[in-house]
Structure formats: structure tokens, C-alpha cells
CSV table of C-alpha atoms and ligand atoms in Angstrom, one decimal:
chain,number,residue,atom,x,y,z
A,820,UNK,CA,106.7,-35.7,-184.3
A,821,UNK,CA,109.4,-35.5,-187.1
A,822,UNK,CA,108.7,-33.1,-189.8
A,823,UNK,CA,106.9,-35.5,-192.4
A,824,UNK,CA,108.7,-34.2,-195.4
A,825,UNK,CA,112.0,-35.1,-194.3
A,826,UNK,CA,110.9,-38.7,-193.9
A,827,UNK,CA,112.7,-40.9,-197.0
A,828,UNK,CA,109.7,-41.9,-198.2
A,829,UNK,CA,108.3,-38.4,-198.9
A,830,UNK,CA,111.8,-37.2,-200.2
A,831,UNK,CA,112.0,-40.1,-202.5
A,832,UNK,CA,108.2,-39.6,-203.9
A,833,UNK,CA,109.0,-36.0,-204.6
A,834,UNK,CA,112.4,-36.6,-206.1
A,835,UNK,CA,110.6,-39.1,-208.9
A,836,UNK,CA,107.7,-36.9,-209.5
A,837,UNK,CA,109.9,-34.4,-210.5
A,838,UNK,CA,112.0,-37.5,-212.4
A,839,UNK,CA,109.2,-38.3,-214.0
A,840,UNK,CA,108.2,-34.8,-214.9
A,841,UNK,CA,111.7,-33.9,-216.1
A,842,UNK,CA,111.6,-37.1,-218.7
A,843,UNK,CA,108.4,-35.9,-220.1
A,844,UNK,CA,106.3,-38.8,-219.1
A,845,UNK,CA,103.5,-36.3,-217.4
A,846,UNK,CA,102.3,-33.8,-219.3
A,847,UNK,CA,100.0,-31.6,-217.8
A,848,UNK,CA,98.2,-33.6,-214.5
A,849,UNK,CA,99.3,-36.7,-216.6
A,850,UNK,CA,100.7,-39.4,-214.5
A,851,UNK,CA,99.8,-41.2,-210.8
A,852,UNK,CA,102.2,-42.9,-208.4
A,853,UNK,CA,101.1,-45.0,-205.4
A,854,UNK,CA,103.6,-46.1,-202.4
A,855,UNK,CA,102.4,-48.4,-200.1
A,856,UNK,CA,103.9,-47.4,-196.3
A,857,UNK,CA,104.3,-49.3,-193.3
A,858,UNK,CA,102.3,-48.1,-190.4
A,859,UNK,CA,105.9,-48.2,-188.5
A,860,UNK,CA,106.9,-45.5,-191.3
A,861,UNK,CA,104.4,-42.9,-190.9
A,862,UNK,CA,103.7,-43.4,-188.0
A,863,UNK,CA,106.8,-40.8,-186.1
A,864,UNK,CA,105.9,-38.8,-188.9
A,865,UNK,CA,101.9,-38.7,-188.5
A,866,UNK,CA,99.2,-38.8,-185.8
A,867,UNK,CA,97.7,-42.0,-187.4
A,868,UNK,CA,94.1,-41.9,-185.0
A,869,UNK,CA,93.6,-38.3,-186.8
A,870,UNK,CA,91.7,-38.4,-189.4
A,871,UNK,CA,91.4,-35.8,-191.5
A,872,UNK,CA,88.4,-36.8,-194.0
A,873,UNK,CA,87.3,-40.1,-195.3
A,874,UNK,CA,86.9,-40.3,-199.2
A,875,UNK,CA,84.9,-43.1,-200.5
A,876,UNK,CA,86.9,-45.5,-203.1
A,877,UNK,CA,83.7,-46.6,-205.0
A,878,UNK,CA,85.2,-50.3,-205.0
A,879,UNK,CA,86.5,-53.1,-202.8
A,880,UNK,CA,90.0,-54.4,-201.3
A,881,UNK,CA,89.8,-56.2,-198.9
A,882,UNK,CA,92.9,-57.6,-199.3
A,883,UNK,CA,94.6,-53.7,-198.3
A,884,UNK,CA,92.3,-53.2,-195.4
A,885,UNK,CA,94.1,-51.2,-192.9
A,886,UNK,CA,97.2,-50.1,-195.3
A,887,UNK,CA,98.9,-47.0,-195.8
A,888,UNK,CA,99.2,-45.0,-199.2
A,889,UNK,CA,101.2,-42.1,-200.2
A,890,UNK,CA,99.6,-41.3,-203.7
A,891,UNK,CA,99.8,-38.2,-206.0
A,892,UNK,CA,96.0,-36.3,-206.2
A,893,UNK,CA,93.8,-36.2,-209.0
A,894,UNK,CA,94.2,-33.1,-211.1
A,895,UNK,CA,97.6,-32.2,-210.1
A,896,UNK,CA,100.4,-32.0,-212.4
A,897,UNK,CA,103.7,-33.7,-211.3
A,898,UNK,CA,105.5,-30.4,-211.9
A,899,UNK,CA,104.5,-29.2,-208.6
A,900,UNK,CA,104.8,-31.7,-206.5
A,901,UNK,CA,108.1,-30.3,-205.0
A,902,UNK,CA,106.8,-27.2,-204.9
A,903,UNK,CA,103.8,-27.8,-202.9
A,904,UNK,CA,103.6,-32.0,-201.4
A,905,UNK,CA,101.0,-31.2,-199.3
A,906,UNK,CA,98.6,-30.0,-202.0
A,907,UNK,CA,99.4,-32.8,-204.7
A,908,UNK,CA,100.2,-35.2,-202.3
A,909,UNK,CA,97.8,-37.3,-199.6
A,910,UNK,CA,98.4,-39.8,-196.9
A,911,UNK,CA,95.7,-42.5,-196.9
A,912,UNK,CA,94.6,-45.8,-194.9
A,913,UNK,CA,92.3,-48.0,-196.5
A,914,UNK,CA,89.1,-49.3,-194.0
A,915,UNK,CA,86.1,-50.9,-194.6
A,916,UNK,CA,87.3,-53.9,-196.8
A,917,UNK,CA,88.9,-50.8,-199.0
A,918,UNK,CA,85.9,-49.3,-199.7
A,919,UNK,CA,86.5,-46.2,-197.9
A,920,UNK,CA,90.4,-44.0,-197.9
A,921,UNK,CA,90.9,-42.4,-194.6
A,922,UNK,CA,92.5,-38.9,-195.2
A,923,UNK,CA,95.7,-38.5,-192.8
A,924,UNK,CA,98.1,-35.7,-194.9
A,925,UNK,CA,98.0,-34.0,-197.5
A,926,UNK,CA,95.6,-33.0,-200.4
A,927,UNK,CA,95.2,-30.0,-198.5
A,928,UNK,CA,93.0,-27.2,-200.5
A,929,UNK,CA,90.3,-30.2,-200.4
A,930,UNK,CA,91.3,-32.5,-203.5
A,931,UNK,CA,91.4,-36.5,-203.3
A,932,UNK,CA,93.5,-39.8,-204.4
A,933,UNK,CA,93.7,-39.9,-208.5
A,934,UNK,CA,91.2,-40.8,-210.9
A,935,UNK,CA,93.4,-44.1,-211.2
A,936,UNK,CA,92.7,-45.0,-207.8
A,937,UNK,CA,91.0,-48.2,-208.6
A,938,UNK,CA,94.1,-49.9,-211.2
A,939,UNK,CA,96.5,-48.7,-208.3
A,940,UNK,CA,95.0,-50.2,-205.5
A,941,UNK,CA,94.0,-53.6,-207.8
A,942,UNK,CA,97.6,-53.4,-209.3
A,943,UNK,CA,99.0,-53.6,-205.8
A,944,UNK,CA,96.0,-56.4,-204.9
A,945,UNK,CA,97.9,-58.3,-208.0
A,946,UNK,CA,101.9,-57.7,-207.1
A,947,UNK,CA,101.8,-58.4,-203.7
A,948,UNK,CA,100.0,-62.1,-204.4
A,949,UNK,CA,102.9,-62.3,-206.6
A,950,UNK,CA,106.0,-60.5,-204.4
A,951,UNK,CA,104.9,-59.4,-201.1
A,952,UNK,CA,107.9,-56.9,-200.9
A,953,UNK,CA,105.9,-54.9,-204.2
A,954,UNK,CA,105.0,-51.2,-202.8
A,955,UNK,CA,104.7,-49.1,-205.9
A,956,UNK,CA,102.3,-48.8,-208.3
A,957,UNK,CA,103.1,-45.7,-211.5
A,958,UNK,CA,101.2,-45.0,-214.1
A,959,UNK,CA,102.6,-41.9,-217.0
A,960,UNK,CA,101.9,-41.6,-220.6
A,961,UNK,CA,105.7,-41.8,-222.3
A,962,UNK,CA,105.3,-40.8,-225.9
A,963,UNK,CA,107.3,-43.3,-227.4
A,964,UNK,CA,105.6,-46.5,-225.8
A,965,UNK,CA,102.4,-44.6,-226.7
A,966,UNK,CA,103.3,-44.0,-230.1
A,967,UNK,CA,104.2,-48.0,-230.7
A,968,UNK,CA,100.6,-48.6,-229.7
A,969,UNK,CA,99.1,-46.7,-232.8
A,970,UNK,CA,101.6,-48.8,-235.2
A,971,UNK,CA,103.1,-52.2,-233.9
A,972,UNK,CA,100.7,-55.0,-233.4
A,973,UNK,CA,99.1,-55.1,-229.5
A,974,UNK,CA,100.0,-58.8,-229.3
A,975,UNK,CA,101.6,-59.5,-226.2
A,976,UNK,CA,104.3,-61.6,-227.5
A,977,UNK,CA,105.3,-59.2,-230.8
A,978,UNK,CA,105.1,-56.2,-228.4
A,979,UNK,CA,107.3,-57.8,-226.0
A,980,UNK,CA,109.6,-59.3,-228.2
A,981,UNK,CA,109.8,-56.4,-230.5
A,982,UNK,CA,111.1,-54.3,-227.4
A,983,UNK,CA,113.5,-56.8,-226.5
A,984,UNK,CA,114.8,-56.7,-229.8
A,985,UNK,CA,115.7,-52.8,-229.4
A,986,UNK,CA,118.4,-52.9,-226.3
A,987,UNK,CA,120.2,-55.7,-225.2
A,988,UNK,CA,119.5,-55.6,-221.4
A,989,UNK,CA,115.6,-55.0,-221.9
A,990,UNK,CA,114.8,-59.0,-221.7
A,991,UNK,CA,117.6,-59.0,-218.6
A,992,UNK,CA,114.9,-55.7,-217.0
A,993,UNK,CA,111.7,-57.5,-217.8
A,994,UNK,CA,111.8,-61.2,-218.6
A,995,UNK,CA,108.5,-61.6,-217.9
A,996,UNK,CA,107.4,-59.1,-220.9
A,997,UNK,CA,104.8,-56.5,-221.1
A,998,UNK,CA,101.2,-56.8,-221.1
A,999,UNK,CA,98.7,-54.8,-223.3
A,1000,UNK,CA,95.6,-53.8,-222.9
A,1001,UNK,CA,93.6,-52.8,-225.7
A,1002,UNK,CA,91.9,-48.8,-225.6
A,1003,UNK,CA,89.7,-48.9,-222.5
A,1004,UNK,CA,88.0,-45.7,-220.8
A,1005,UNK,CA,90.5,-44.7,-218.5
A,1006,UNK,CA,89.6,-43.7,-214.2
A,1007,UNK,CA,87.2,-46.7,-213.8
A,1008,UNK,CA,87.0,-49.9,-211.9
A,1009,UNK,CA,86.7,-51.9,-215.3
A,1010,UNK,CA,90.1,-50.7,-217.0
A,1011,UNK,CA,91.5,-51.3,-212.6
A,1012,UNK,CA,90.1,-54.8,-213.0
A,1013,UNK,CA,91.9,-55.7,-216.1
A,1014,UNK,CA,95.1,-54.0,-215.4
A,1015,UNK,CA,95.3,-55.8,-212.2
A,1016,UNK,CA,94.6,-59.3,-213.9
A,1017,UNK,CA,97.3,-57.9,-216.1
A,1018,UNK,CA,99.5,-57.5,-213.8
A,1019,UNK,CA,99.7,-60.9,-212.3
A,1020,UNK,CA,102.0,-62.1,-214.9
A,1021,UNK,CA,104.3,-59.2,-215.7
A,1022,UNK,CA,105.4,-55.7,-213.4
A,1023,UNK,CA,104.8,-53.9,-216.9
A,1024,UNK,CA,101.1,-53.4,-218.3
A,1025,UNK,CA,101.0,-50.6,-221.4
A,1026,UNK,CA,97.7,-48.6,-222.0
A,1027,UNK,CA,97.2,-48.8,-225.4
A,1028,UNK,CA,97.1,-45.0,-227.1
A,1029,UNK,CA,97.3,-44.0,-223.4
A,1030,UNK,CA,100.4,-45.2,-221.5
A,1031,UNK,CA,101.8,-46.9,-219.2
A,1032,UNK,CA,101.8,-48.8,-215.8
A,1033,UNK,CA,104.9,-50.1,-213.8
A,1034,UNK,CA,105.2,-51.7,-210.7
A,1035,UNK,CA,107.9,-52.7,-208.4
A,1036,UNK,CA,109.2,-53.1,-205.0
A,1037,UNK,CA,110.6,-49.4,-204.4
A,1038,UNK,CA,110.0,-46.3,-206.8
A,1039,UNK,CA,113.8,-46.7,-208.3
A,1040,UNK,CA,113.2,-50.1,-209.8
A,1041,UNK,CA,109.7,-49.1,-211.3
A,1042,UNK,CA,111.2,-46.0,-212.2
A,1043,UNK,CA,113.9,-48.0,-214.1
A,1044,UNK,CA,111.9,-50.5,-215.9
A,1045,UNK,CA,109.2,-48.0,-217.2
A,1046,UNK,CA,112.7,-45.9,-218.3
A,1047,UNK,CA,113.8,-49.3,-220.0
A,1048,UNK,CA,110.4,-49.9,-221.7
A,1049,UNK,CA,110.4,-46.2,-223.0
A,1050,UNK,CA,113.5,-46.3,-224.5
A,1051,UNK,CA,112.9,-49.8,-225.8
A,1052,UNK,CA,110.2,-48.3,-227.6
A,1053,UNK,CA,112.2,-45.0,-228.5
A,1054,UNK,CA,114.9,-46.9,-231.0
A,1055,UNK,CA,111.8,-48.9,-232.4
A,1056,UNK,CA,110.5,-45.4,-233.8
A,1057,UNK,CA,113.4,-44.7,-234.8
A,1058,UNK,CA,114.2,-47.6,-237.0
A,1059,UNK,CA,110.5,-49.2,-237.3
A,1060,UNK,CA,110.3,-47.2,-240.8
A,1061,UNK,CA,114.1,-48.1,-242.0
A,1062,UNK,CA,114.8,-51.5,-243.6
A,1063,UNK,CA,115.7,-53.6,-240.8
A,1064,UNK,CA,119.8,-55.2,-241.4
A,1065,UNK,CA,120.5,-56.5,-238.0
A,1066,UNK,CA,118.7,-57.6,-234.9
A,1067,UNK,CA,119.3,-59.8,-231.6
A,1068,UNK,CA,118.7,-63.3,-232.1
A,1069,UNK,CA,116.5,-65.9,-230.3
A,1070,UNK,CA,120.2,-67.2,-229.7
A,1071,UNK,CA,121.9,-63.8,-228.3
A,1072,UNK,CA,119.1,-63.6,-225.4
A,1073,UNK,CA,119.1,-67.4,-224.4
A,1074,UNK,CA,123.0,-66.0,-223.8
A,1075,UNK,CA,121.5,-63.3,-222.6
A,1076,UNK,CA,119.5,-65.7,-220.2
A,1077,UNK,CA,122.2,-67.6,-218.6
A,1078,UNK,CA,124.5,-64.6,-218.5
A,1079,UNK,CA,122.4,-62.8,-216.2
A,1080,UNK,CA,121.0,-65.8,-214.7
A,1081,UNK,CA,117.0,-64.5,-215.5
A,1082,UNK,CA,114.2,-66.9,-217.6
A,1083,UNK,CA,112.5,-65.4,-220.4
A,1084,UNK,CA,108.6,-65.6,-220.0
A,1085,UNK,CA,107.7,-69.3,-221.2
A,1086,UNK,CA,107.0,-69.7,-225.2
A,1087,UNK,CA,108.2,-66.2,-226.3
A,1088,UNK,CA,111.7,-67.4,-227.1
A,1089,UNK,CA,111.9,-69.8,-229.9
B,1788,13P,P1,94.8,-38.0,-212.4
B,1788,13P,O1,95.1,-36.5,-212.5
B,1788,13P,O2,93.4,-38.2,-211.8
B,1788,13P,O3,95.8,-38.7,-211.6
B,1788,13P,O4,94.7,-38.6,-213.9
B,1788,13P,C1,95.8,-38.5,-214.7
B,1788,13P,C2,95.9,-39.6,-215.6
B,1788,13P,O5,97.0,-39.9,-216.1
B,1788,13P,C3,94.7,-40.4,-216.0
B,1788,13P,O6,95.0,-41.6,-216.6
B,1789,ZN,ZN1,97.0,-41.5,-217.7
């Protein structure tokens, strides 16, 4: 058996904890990352018939029955990931039509998956109907996004357009927009339910006065578009108090469209 933190996808986890942690997106235990594995992946790394513990998931997913999870525990703060994988990190594999997380690394003074658990798991449900190469599912709270959501309007098409409006290459990132959800208790199956609905029409879903969620194909690209979102939202609070002179046009991104060869999402360009 190879040593399981030199396998790429444990380097790469740690390395954008720390990423994250370092842009100030997770204060605290703020913040939750999910990275679906291939059984082939863990498996020269892991005994996969030892099971450690089985946690139950208090919901179903069927869909993920049998997969593989490398996702950060609840409780622990992203700062000490590199310090100490084993403790803020755990290996899971979903049985039981998803209803139960068998333990096979990690979370190793006793802990468990985080309180997110349920709009992870959903949020992949959604992606991979949409892209079956989506694997990552990250949640943080970056203060700029969070501050829009106390004074721009939480229509979808404003919010999205707004951000478009703030860097040129933000409709090229996310074409498709963000979603918003409006202030719902966070760590329960009904805010996983509606982020995952959410998520079938855009990678990017923002918790109103909360945060955050991205998803993507590997941790680099959602890494990149929550970065583009946040600072998106950055120059808006910057200038959102200041009479407004210039902007990008309705014109400059259908340029913007055929230049990069990407469709903005239907209706939000006049
Ligand atoms: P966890 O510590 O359970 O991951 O929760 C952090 C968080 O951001 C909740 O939304
Ligand atoms: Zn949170």
C-alpha cells in the first residue's frame, strides 16, 4: 500500500484547503469541500473491505450508491488541514441507497463528514446529471459575495448580471450565472434540496448572508470560479456606493460571447 497522503488527490485537497484558508474564505471551521474518488484511486492507497465505522447520512442517494468521498469534517477549521489530514479529513463510501457513509480514513479522534453533508452529496446528485466528469462540490463564506447579499437585489438575473458587469472575463467563467438562494437554516436536508435543484442550471449557487457553493470537475476550476465570483463581487463594493460613469455593455459581452466561443444563460442578455 502507498502512503495515502502522497496520492494527488490528497496533496491536491490539502493544498486548496490551505488556498482557501489563505484567501480568507473560512474563517474559523467555516467552509466544506467534497471530492468524489474513483474506487481505482483509493484503492492502492486504501484497504477498501476495512471499514472503519459507518456514520448514518440521515438522507437518501441512491444515485451515489457505492462512491467514494474525500470530504473535510465537521468542526474543523481549514487552517489545519495540512497540519493534521487525518483528523480534518475522512475517506467515505456511500451504501445503502446513500443513507449510510462507510468510514475508510480519516476523521481519526472520532469526528464525522460536515454538517453540509446533505447539499454536497445532492449538489453532486445535480452536476453529474448535468456533466458526468463533475467531482467537487465547495462550499466557504467569502465576505465580499456575502456582503452583496445584504445590499444588491437576490434576483438571479440582477445578481448575475451585476457580477458580470464588474470583470470582463466573469461571463467567459460562468455563462450560465449564479443562483441564489434566499436565507435558509444552514446543515439540513431542506437548504441540500434546494441547493441541489439549484445547481442543475448553474456550477455557482450563493447562500444568501451565508456564502457560497461552487462546483466543478476538479478542485482548480471550482476553486477558480468561486475566486471569479468573489472578486466579481469585491469591485461591486467598491464602486456600488460611487456614481456609476462606465460599465460593459449588453454589446461588449455578446463580443465577449463569440470571442470566447461560450453562450450566455438564455434571456439575461438583452
Ligand atoms: P462544518 O464545520 O460542519 O463543515 O460547517 C461549516 C459551515 O460552513 C457550515 O455552513
Ligand atoms: Zn457555511
Amino acid at each position: 500500500m502507498k502512503d495515502i497522503l502522497t496520492a494527488p488527490f490528497m496533496v491536491e485537497m490539502i493544498r486548496t484547503a490551505s488556498n482557501m484558508y489563505a484567501h480568507g474564505w473560512d474563517e474559523r471551521n467555516g467552509g466544506n469541500i467534497s471530492l468524489l474518488l474513483e474506487e481505482e484511486e483509493v484503492a492502492g492507497y486504501l484497504d477498501v473491505k476495512k471499514v472503519l465505522r459507518v456514520i448514518p447520512t440521515g438522507f437518501a442517494a441512491p444515485a451515489l450508491e457505492g462512491k467514494y468521498f474525500l470530504v473535510t469534517g465537521t468542526g474543523k477549521y481549514f487552517k489545519n488541514v495540512e497540519y493534521a489530514p487525518e483528523v480534518n479529513l475522512g475517506i467515505v463510501r456511500l451504501t445503502d441507497g446513500g443513507t449510510q457513509a462507510e468510514l475508510l480514513w480519516g476523521y481519526s479522534d472520532g469526528g464525522q463528514f460536515t454538517s453540509e453533508f446533505p447539499a454536497h452529496m445532492m449538489s453532486h446528485v445535480a452536476r453529474l446529471g448535468v456533466n458526468p466528469e463533475n467531482r467537487v462540490v465547495m462550499h466557504c463564506h467569502p465576505a465580499n459575495l456575502l456582503a452583496m447579499t445584504y445590499v444588491h437585489s437576490l434576483d438571479e438575473k440582477q445578481f448575475t448580471r451585476t457580477l458580470w458587469q464588474m470583470c470582463t472575463e466573469c461571463i467567459v467563467v460562468f455563462p450560465e450565472g449564479v443562483n441564489v438562494l434566499p436565507w435558509m437554516l444552514c446543515g439540513t436536508n431542506e437548504i441540500g434540496e434546494a441547493t441541489a435543484e439549484k445547481m442543475k442550471t448553474a456550477r455557482l449557487v450563493v447562500w444568501s448572508q451565508h456564502g457560497i457553493y461552487g462546483a466543478g470537475k476538479d478542485l482548480d476550476e471550482t476553486f477558480g470560479l468561486i475566486e471569479t465570483a468573489e472578486k466579481a463581487a469585491e469591485i461591486y463594493m467598491k464602486i456600488a456606493h460611487l456614481p456609476l460613469k462606465n460599465t460593459i455593455t449588453d454589446d461588449q459581452m455578446h463580443q465577449l460571447e463569440k470571442r470566447f466561443n461560450i453562450q450566455a444563460r438564455e434571456g439575461y442578455l438583452d
